[in-house]
Coordinates of C-alpha atoms and ligand atoms in Angstrom, one line a residue:
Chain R
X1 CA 115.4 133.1 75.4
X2 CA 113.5 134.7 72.2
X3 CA 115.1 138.4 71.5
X4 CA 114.0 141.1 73.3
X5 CA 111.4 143.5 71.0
X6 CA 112.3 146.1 68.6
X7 CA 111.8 149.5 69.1
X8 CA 112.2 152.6 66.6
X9 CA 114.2 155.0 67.5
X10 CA 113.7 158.7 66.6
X11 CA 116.5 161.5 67.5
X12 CA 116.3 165.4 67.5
X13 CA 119.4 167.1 67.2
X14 CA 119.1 170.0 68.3
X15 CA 116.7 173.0 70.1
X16 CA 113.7 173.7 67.0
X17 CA 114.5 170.6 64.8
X18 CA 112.2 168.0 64.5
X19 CA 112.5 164.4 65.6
X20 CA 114.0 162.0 62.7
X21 CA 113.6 158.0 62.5
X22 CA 117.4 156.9 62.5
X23 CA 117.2 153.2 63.0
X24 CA 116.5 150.4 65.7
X25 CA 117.5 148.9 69.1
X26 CA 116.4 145.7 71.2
X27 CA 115.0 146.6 74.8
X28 CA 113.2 145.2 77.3
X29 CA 111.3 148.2 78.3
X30 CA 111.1 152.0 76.9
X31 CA 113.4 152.9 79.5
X32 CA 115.8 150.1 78.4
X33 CA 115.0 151.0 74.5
X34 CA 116.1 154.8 75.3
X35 CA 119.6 153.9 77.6
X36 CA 120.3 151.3 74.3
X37 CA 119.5 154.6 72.1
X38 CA 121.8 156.8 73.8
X39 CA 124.7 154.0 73.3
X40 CA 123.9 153.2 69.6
X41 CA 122.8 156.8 68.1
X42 CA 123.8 159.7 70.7
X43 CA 127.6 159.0 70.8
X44 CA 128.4 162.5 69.1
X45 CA 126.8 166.1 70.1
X46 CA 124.3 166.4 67.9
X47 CA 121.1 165.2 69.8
X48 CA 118.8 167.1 72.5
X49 CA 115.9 164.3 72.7
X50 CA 115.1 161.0 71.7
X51 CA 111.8 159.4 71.3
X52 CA 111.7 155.2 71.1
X53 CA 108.1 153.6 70.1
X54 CA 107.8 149.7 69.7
X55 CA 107.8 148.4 66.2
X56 CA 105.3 146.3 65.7
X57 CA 102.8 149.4 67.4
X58 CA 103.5 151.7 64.3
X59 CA 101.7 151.8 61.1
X60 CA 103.6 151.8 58.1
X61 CA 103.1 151.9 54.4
X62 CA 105.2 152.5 51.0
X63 CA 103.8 154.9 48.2
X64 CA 104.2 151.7 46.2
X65 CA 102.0 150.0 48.5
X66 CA 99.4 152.8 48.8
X67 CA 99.5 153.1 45.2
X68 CA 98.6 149.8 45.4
X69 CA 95.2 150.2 47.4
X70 CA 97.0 148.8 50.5
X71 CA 95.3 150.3 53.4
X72 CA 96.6 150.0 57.3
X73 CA 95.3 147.4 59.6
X74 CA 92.9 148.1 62.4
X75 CA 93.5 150.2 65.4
X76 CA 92.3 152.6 68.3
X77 CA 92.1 156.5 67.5
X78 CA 94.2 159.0 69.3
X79 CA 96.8 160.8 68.7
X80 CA 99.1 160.1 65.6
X81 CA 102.9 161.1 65.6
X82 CA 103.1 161.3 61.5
X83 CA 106.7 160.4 60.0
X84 CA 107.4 160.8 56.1
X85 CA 110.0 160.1 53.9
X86 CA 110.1 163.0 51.3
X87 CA 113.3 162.6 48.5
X88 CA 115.4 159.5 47.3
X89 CA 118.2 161.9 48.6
X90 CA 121.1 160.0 50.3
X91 CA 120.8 160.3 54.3
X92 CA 121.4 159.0 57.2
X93 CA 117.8 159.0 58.4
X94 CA 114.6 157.5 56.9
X95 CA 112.7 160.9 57.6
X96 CA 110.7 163.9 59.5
X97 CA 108.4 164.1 61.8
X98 CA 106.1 166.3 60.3
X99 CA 103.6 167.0 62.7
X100 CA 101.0 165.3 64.9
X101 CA 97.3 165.1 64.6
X102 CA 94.1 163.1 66.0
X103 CA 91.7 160.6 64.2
X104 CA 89.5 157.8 64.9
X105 CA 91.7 155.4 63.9
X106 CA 94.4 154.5 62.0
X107 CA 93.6 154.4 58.2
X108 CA 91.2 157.6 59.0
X109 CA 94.7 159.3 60.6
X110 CA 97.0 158.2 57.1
X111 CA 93.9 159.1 54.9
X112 CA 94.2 162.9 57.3
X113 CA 97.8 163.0 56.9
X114 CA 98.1 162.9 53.1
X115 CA 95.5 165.4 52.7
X116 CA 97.3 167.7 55.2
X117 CA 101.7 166.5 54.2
X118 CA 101.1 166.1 50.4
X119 CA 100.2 163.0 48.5
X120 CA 103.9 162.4 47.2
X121 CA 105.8 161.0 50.2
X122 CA 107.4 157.9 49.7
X123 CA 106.7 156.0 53.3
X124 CA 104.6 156.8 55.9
X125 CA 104.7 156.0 59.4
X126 CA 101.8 156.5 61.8
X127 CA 103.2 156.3 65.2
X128 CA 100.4 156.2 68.0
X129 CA 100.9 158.5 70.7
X130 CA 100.5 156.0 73.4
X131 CA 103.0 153.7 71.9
X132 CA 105.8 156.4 72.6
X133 CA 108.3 156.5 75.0
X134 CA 110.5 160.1 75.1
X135 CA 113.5 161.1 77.1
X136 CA 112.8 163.6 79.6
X137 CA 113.1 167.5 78.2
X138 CA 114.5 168.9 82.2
X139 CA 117.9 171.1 81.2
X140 CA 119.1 168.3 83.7
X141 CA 118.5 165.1 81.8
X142 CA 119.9 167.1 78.6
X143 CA 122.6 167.8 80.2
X144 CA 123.8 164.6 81.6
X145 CA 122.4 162.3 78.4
X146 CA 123.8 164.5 75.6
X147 CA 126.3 167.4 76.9
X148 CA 129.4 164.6 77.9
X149 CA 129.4 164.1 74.3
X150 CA 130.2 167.4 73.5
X151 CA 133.5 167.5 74.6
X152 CA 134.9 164.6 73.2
X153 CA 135.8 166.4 69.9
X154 CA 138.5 164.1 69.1
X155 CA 135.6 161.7 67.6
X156 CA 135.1 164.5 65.1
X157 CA 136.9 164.2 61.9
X158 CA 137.5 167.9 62.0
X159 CA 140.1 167.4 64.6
X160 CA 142.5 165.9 62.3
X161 CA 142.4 168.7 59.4
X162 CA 145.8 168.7 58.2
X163 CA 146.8 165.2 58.1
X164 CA 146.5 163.9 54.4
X165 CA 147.1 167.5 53.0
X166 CA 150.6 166.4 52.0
X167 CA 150.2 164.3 49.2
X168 CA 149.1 166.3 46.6
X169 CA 152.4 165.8 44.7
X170 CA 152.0 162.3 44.0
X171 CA 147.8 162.6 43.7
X172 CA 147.6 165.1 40.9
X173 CA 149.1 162.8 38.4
X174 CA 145.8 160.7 38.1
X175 CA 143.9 161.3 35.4
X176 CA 140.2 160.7 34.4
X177 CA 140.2 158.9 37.8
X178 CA 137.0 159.2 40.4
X179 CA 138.1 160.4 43.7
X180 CA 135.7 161.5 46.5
Chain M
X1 CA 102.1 147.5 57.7
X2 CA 105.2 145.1 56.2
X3 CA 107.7 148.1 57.4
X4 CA 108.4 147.0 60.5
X5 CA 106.7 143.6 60.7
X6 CA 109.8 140.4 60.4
X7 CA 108.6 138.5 57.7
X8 CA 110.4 135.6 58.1
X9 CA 112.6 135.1 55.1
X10 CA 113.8 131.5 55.4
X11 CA 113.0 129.1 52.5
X12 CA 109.8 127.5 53.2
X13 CA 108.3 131.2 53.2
X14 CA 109.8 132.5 50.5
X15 CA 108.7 129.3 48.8
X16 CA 105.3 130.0 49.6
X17 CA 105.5 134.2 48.3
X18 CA 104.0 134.8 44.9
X19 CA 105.2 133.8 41.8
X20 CA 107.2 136.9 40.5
X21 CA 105.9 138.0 37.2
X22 CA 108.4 139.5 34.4
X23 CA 106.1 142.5 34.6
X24 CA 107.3 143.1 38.4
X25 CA 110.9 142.2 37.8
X26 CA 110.6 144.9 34.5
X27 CA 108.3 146.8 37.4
X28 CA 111.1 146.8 40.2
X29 CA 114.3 147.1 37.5
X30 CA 113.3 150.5 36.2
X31 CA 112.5 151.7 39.9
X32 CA 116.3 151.0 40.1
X33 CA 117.6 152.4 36.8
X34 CA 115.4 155.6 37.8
X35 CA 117.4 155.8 41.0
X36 CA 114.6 155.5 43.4
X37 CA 115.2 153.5 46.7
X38 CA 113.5 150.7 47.5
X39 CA 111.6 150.4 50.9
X40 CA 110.4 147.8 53.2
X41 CA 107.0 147.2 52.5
X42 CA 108.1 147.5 48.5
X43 CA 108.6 144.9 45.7
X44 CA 111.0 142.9 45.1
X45 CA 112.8 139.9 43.8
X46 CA 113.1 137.1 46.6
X47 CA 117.0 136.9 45.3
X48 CA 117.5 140.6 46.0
X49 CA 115.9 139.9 49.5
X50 CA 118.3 136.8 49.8
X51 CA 121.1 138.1 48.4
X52 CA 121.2 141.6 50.4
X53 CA 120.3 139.5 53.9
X54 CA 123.5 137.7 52.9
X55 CA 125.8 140.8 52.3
X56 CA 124.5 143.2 55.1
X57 CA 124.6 140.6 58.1
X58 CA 128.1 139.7 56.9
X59 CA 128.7 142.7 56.9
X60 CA 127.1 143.7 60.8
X61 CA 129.6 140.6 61.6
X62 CA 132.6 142.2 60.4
X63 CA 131.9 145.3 62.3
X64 CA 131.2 143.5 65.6
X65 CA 134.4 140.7 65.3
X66 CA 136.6 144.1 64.6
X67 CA 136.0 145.4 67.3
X68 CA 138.5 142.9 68.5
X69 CA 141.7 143.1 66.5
X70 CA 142.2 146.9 68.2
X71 CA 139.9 146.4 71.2
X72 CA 142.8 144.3 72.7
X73 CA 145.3 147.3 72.6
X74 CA 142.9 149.6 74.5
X75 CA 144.7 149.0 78.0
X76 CA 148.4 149.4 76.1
X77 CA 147.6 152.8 74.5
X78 CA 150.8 154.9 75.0
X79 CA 148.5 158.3 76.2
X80 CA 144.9 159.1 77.4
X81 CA 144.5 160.8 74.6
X82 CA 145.3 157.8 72.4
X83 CA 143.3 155.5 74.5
X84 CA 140.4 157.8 74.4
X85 CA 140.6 158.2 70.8
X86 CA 140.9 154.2 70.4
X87 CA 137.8 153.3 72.7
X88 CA 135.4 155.7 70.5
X89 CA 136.5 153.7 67.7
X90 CA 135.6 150.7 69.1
X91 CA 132.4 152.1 70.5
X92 CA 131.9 152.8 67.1
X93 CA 132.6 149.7 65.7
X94 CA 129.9 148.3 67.8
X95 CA 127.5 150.8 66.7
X96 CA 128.1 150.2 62.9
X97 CA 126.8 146.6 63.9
X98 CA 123.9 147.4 65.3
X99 CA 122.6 149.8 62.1
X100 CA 123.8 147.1 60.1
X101 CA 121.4 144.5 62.0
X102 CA 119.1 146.7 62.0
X103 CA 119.0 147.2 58.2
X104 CA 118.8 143.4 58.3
X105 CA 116.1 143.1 59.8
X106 CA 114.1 145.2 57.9
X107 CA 114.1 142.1 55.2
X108 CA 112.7 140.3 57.3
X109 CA 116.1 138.2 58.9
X110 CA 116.0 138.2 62.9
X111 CA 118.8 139.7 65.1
X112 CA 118.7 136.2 67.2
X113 CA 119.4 134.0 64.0
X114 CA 121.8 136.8 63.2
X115 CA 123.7 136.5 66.5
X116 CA 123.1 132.6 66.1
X117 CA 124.9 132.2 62.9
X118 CA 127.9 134.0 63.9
X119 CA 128.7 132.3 67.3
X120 CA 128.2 129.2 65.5
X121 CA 130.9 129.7 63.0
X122 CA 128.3 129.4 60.1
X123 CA 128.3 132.9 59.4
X124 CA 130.8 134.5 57.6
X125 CA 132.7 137.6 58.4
X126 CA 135.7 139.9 56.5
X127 CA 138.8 137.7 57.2
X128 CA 140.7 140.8 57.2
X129 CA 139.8 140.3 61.3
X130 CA 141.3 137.5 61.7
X131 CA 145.4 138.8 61.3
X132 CA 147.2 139.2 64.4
X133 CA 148.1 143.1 65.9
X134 CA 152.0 142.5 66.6
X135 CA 152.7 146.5 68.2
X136 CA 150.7 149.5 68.9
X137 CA 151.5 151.1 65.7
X138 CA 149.1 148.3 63.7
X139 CA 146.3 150.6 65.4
X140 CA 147.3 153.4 63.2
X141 CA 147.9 151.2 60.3
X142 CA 144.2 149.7 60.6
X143 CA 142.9 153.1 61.0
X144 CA 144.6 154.1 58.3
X145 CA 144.4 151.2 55.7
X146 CA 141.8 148.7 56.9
X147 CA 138.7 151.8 57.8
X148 CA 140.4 153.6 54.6
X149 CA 139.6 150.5 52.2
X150 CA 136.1 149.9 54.2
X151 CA 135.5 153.4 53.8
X152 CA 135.7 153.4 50.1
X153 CA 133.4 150.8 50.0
X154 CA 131.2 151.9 52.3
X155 CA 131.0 155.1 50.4
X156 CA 130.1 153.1 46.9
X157 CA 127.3 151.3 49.5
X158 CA 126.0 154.4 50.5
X159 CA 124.5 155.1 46.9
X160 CA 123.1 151.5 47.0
X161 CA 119.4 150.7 45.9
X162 CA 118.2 149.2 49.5
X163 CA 116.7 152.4 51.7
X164 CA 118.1 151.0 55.4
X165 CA 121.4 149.8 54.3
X166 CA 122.3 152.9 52.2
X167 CA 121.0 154.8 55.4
X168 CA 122.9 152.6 57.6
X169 CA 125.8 153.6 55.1
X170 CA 125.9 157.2 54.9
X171 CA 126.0 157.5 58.9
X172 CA 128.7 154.4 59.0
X173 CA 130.7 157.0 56.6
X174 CA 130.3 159.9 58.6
X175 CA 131.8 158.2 62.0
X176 CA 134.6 156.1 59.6
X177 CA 136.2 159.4 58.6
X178 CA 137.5 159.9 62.2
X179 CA 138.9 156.4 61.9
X180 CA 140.6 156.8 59.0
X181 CA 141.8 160.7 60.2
X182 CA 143.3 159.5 63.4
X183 CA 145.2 156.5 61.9
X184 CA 146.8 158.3 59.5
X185 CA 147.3 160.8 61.8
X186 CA 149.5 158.7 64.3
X187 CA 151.4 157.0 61.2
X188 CA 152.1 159.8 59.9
X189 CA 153.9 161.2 63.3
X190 CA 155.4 157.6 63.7
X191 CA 156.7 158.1 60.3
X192 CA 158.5 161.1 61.0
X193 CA 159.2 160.0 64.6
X194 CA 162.5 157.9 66.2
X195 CA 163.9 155.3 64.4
X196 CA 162.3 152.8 66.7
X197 CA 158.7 154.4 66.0
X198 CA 160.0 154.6 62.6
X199 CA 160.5 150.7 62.3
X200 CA 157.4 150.1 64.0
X201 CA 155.0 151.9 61.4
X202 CA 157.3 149.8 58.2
X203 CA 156.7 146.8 59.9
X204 CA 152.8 147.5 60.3
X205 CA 152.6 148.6 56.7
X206 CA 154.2 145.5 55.3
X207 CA 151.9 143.2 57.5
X208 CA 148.6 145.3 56.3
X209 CA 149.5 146.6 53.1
X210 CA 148.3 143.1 51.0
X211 CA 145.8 142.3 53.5
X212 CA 144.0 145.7 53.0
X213 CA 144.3 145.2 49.1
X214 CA 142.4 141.7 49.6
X215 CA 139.7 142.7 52.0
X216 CA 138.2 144.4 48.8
X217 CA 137.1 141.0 47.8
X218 CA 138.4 138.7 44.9
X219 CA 139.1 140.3 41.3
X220 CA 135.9 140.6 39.6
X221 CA 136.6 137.9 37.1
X222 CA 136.2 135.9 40.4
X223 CA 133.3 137.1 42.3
X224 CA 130.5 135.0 42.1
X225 CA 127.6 137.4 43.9
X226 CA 128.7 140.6 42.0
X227 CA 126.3 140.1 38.9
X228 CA 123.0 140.0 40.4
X229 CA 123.7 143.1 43.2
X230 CA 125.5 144.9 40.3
X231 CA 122.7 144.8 38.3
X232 CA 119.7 145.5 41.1
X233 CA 121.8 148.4 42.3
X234 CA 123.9 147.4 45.0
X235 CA 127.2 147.3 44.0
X236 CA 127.6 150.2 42.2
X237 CA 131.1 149.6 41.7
X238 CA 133.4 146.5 40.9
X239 CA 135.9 145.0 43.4
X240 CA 138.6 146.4 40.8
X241 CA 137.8 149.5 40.4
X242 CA 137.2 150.2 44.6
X243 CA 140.6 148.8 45.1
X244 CA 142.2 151.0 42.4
X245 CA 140.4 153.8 44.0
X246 CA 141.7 153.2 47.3
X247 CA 145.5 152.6 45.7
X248 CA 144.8 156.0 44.1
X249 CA 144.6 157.2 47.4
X250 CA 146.7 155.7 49.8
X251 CA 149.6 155.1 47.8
X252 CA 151.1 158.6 47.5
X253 CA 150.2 159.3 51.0
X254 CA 152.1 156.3 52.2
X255 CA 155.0 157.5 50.1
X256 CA 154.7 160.7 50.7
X257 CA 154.7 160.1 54.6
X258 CA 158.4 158.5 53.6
X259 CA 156.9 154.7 54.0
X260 CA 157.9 151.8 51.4
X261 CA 155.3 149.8 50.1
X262 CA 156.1 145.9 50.1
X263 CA 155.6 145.6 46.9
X264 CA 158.5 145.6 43.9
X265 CA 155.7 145.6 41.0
X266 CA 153.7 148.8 41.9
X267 CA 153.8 151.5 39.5
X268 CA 151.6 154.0 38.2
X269 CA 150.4 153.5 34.3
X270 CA 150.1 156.0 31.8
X271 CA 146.2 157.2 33.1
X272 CA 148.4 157.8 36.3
X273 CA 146.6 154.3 38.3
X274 CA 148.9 153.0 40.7
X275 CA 148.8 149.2 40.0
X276 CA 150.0 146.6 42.5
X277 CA 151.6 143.6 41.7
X278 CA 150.2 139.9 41.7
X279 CA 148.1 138.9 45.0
X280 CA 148.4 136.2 46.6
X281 CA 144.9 134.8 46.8
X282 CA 146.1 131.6 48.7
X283 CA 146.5 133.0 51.3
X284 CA 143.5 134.7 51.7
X285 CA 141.7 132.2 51.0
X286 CA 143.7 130.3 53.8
X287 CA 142.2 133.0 56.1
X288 CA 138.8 132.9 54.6
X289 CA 138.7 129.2 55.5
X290 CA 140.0 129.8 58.9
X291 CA 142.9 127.2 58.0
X292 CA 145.5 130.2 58.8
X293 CA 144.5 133.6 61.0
X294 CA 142.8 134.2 64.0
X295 CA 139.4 132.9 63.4
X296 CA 138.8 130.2 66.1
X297 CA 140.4 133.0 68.3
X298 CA 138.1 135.7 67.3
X299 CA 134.7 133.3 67.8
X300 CA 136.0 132.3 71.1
X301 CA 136.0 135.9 72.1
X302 CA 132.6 136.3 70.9
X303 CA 131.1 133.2 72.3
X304 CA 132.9 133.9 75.7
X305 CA 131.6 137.8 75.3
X306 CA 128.0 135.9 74.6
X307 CA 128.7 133.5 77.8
X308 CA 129.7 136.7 79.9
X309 CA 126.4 138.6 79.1
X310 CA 123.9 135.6 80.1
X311 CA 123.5 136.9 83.4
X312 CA 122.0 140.7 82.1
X313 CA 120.0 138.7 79.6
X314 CA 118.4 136.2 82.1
X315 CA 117.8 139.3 84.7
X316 CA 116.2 141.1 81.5
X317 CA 114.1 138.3 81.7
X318 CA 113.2 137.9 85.2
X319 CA 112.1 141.3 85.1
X320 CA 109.7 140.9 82.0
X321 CA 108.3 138.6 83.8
X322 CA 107.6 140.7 86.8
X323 CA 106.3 143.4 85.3
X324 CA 104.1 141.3 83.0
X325 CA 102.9 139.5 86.2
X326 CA 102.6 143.0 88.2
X327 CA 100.1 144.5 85.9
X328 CA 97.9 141.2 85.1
X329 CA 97.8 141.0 88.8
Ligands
FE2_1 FE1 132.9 150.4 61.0
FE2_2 FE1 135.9 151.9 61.4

């Protein structure tokens, strides 16, 4: 068989904080797409919803691209889920969502978005509101997806603190080295 | 839209992409040198496209195939606590592939032909995999060593030019530190443990030490890719000089824990680097080859894993074609 489709997979981490792209899975369905999510990008505390949306249904486009007069293909209006990548910064996530607004279509929503998130953001993604899928907000569903992860705090580095502190004898001796 | 559409990138279409001008090269080299990341949808040199396909699926491969070198101690694990502790690292491991696929794709290379290439034995994965685990205590000593070398690199990879893989990177990172904190961790207590636990952790450490030393890849005299991803951005940082940060490291903690390092040449020089002696590079190469090592091993238990799963994929399937049925009907 061909491979199942891609879906995007964005994660809040918490109660307040916005919904971040953090990578992909393969799933049959949304409901597939968000169990496969939970797996691959909920395994530690720090998420309270997650949000999966079919790849090939967003719109996407690099500053280098719209720099480039590139413009986004054709589409239905609605509402538009805007995503943006802001800084060069290292991270673990390809950036925000940074709010949500309507347009006739697709180009008309970017065009809407630049004028409203700043002209200076270095991708774009323009995810349709009827191409997401979103884990249900019920206390319940919270609870059982993302609160068992909680408690296993032995997957947190913090747990280990004082192992390693011992070596500083035989470290301090290096000099002009890079260490991290 | 190129973000998330899979161009494909085998040769006929890349054969068929514009001629790349000096202008873009000059265009796509400063981008770089001015520390900006480079994006799906961006520029850039089909060779840099090629070359980074190359490095991160190898790399997705290595995570999946070690899963199995530890995975196989999971029911042997001495405590719950222990086997806990092991099976998130594994989980892990399994999630590093998948971000690492992931970044793949984004270049346009396909998970399938990913997959394809590995259960056939054409692609290539780190060969540290393919050593034997003798005892329990080679759990610790991977955790220690093996996620402690990968975790320098990883770190150096994290600064890297490509968006998705230095992303991929930089959450890889955060989740290896608990690898690397819980080996340790158990050597260390091993070390200071019964003689029998005692003997256990020397013997891991002289099985791993050289192996962990060579997983950093050849000496960079001898590394044939480095030039081209050293100079677009991606290896920010020579085979040498990640190794001899990693020795920097490790070696006075392995002391210092009251281990002996198999190895009568190491010393520290006057900057206060701890150099190793010669390595053996036959027989990693021997292990690179699959001539000595686990490696038909290792594929076996990925083709059988493959086999195993048939029956979710065809019933994945099945129901596709259901639903698709259901809501023409
Ligand atoms: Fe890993
Ligand atoms: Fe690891």
């Amino acid at each position: 068989m061909s491979e199942l489709p891609r879906w995007e997979v964005f994660k809040q981490d918490g109660p307040g904080k916005v919904h971040q792209a953090v990578g992909s899975v393969h799933a049959g369905d949304g409901q597939h797409a968000l169990f496969t999510a939970r797996s691959v990008f909920a395994r530690r505390p720090a998420a309270v919803s997650l949000w999966v949306a079919r790849a090939d249904h967003i719109f996407a486009l690099t500053k280098q691209e719209l720099d480039a007069g590139k413009g986004l293909s054709e589409g239905n209006g609605g509402t538009f889920y805007i995503f943006g990548k802001k800084t060069n910064r290292r991270s673990m996530t390809l950036g925000d969502h940074l709010g949500t607004l309507e347009a006739s279509n697709p180009q008309a929503a970017l065009e809407a978005a630049r004028t409203q998130y700043g002209d200076d953001l270095l991708v774009w993604w323009l995810v349709p509101d009827s191409a997401l899928v979103r884990s249900t907000d019920s206390a319940e569903t919270v609870e059982s997806w993302f609160a068992p992860a909680k408690d296993k705090t032995y997957k947190q580095q913090s747990s280990y603190g004082v192992v390693g502190q011992h070596a500083s004898a035989h470290k301090k001796a290096v000099r002009g080295g890079d260490h991290d | 839209m190129t973000q998330i559409q899979n161009a494909s990138a085998s040769a006929p279409v890349l054969a068929a992409l514009p001629v790349e001008t000096p202008e873009q090269l000059e265009a796509f080299e400063a981008r770089i040198a001015a520390g900006e990341k480079i994006e799906p949808g961006d520029w850039m040199p089909a060779e840099y496209r090629r070359q980074l396909i190359r490095m991160i699926s190898q790399h997705a491969h290595s995570e999946v195939v070690g899963m199995l070198p530890e995975g196989e101690w999971i029911r042997f694990a001495p405590s719950l606590k222990r086997k806990l502790i092991l099976m998130a690292k594994v989980q892990d491991e399994a999630g590093h592939g998948q971000y690492l696929y992931h970044a793949a794709e984004t270049l346009g290379a396909t998970r399938e032909e990913m997959v394809d290439a590995l259960l056939s034995g054409k692609a290539k994965y780190s060969s540290i995999f393919n050593y034997p685990t003798h005892s329990w205590a080679d759990v610790g000593m991977i955790g220690w060593l093996v996620d402690g070398a990968a975790i320098k690199n990883q770190t150096m990879l994290a600064g890297c030019s490509y968006g998705p893989y230095s992303r991929a990177m930089v959450r890889i990172c955060s989740e290896e530190t608990f690898h690397h904190k819980q080996g340790k961790e158990m050597i260390v207590l091993y070390a200071q443990g019964t003689p029998k636990q005692r003997e256990m952790a020397q013997d891991a450490l002289n099985r791993w030490w050289w192996p962990s030393l060579m997983m950093l890849g050849p000496h960079d005299a001898d590394s044939p890719n480095s030039g081209v991803l050293s100079r677009w951005g991606v290896k920010l940082k020579s085979n040498d000089e990640v190794r001899q940060e990693y020795m920097n490291e490790h070696v006075p903690e392995l002391l210092e824990a009251g281990l002996t390092i198999p190895d009568s040449d190491l010393h520290q020089d006057e900057q206060g680097n701890w150099r190793h002696g010669a390595i053996d590079w036959t027989e990693f190469w021997a292990v690179v080859k699959g001539e000595r090592g686990l490696n038909k091993e290792r594929l076996g238990a990925r083709q059988q894993a493959h086999t195993d799963g048939a029956w979710v994929r065809d019933a994945l399937d099945a129901y596709a074609v259901r639903e698709s049925g259901a809501t023409r009907a």
